[in-house]
PDB file of C-alpha atoms in Angstrom:
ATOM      1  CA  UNK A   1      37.784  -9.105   2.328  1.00 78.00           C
ATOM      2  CA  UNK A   2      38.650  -5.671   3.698  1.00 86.00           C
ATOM      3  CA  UNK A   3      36.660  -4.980   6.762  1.00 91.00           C
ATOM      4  CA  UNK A   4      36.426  -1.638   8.982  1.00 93.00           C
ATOM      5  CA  UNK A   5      38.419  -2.313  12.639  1.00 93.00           C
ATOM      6  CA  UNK A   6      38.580   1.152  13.978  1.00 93.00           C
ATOM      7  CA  UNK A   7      36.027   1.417  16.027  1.00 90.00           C
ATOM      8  CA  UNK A   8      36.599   5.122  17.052  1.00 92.00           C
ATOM      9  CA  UNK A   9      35.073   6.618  14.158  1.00 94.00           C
ATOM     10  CA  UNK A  10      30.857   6.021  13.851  1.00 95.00           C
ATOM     11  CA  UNK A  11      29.511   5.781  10.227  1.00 96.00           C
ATOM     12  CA  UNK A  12      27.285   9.377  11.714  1.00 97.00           C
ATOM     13  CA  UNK A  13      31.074  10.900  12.211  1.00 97.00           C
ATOM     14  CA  UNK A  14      31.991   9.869   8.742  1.00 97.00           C
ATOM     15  CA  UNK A  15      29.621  10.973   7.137  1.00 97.00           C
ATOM     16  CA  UNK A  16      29.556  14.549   8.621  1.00 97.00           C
ATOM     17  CA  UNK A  17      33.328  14.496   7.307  1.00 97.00           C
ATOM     18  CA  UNK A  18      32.688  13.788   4.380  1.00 97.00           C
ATOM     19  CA  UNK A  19      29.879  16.467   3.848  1.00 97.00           C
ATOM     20  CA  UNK A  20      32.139  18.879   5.689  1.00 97.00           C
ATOM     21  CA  UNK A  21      35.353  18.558   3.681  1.00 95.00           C
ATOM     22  CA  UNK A  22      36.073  20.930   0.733  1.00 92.00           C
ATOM     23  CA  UNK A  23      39.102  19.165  -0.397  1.00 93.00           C
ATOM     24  CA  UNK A  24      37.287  16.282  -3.310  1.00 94.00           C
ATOM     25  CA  UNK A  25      40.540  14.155  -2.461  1.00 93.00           C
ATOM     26  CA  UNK A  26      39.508  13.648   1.264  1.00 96.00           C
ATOM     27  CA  UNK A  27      35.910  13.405   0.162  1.00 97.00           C
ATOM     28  CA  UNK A  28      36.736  10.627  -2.118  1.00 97.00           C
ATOM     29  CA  UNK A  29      38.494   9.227   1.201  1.00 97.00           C
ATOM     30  CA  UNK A  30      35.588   9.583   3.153  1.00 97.00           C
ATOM     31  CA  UNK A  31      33.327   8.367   0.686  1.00 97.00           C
ATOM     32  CA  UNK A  32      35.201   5.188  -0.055  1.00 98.00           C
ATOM     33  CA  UNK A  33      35.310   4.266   3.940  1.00 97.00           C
ATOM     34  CA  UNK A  34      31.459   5.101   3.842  1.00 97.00           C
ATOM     35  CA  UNK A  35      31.130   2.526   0.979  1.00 97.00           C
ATOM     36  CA  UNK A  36      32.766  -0.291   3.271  1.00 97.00           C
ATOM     37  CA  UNK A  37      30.589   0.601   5.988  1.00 96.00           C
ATOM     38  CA  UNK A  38      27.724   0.317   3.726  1.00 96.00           C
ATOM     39  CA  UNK A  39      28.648  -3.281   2.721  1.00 95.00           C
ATOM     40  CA  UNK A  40      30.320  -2.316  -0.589  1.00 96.00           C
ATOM     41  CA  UNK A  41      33.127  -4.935  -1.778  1.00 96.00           C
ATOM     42  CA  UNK A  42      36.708  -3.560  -2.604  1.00 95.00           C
ATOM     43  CA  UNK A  43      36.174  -4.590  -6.130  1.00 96.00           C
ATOM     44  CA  UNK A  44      33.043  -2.698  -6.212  1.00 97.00           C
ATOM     45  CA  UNK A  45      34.362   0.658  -4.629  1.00 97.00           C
ATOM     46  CA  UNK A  46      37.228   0.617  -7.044  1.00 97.00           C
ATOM     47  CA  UNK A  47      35.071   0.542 -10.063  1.00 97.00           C
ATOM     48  CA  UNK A  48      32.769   3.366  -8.957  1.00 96.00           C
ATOM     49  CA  UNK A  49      35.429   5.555  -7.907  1.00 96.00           C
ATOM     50  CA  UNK A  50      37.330   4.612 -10.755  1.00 97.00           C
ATOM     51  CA  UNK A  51      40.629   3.938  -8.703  1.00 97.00           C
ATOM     52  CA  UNK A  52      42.943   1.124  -8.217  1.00 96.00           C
ATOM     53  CA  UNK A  53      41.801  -1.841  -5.872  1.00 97.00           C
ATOM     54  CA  UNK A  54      45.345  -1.308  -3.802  1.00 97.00           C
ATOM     55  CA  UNK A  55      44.382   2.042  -3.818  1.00 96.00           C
ATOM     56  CA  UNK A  56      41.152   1.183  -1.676  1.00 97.00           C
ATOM     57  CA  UNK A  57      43.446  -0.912   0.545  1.00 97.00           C
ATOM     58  CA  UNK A  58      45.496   2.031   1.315  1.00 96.00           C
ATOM     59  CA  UNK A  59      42.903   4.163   2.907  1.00 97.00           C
ATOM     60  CA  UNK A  60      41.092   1.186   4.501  1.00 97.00           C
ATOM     61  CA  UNK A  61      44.504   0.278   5.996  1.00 96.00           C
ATOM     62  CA  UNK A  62      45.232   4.329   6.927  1.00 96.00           C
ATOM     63  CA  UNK A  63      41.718   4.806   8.450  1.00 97.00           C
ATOM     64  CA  UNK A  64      42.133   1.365  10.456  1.00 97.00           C
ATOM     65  CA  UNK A  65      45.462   2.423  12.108  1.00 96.00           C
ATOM     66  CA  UNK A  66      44.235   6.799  12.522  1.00 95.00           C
ATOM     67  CA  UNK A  67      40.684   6.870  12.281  1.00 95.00           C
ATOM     68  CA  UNK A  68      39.546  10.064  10.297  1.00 94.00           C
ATOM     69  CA  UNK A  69      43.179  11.822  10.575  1.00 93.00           C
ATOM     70  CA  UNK A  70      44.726   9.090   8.419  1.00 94.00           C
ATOM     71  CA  UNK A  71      42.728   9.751   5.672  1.00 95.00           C
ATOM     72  CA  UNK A  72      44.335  13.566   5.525  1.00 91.00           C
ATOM     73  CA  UNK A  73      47.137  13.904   3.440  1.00 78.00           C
ATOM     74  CA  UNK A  74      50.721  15.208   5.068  1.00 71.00           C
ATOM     75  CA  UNK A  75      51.514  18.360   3.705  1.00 68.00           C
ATOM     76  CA  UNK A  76      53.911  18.149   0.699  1.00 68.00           C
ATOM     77  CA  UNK A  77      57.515  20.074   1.606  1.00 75.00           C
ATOM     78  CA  UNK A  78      58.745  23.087  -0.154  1.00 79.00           C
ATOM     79  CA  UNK A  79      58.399  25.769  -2.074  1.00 78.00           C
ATOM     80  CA  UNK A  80      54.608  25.722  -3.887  1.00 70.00           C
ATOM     81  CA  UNK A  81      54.925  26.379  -7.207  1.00 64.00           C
TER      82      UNK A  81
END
């Protein structure tokens, strides 16, 4: 069961992130880790944002080890397009 041990972030902080971003990528993030704290199952999460179950696993892993910063994506190198 995938549970929330990063303590550093409150569920109030979380959700003024996710209001606050305009990027829908990080919002989906945000909303996913406000899911868990709600209670919500993996399984559960993954169906409503219609993504992969790893896929939840990945944030829940990147918020536990950076809080809200390792939810944000690294900048891709390069020329843009």
């Amino acid at each position: 069961m995938l549970t929330i041990t990063n303590t550093t972030a409150t569920r109030e902080q979380v959700w003024m992130a996710f209001r606050q971003a305009h990027h829908v990528r990080l919002r989906e993030r945000y909303h996913c880790i406000l899911l868990l704290m709600d209670g919500k199952s993996c399984s559960e999460i993954a169906q409503w944002l219609y993504r992969d179950e790893d896929t939840i696993r990945g944030w829940v892993h990147a918020f536990n080890q950076s809080g809200l910063q390792g939810l944000e994506r690294e900048p891709i190198p390069g020329r843009p397009a």
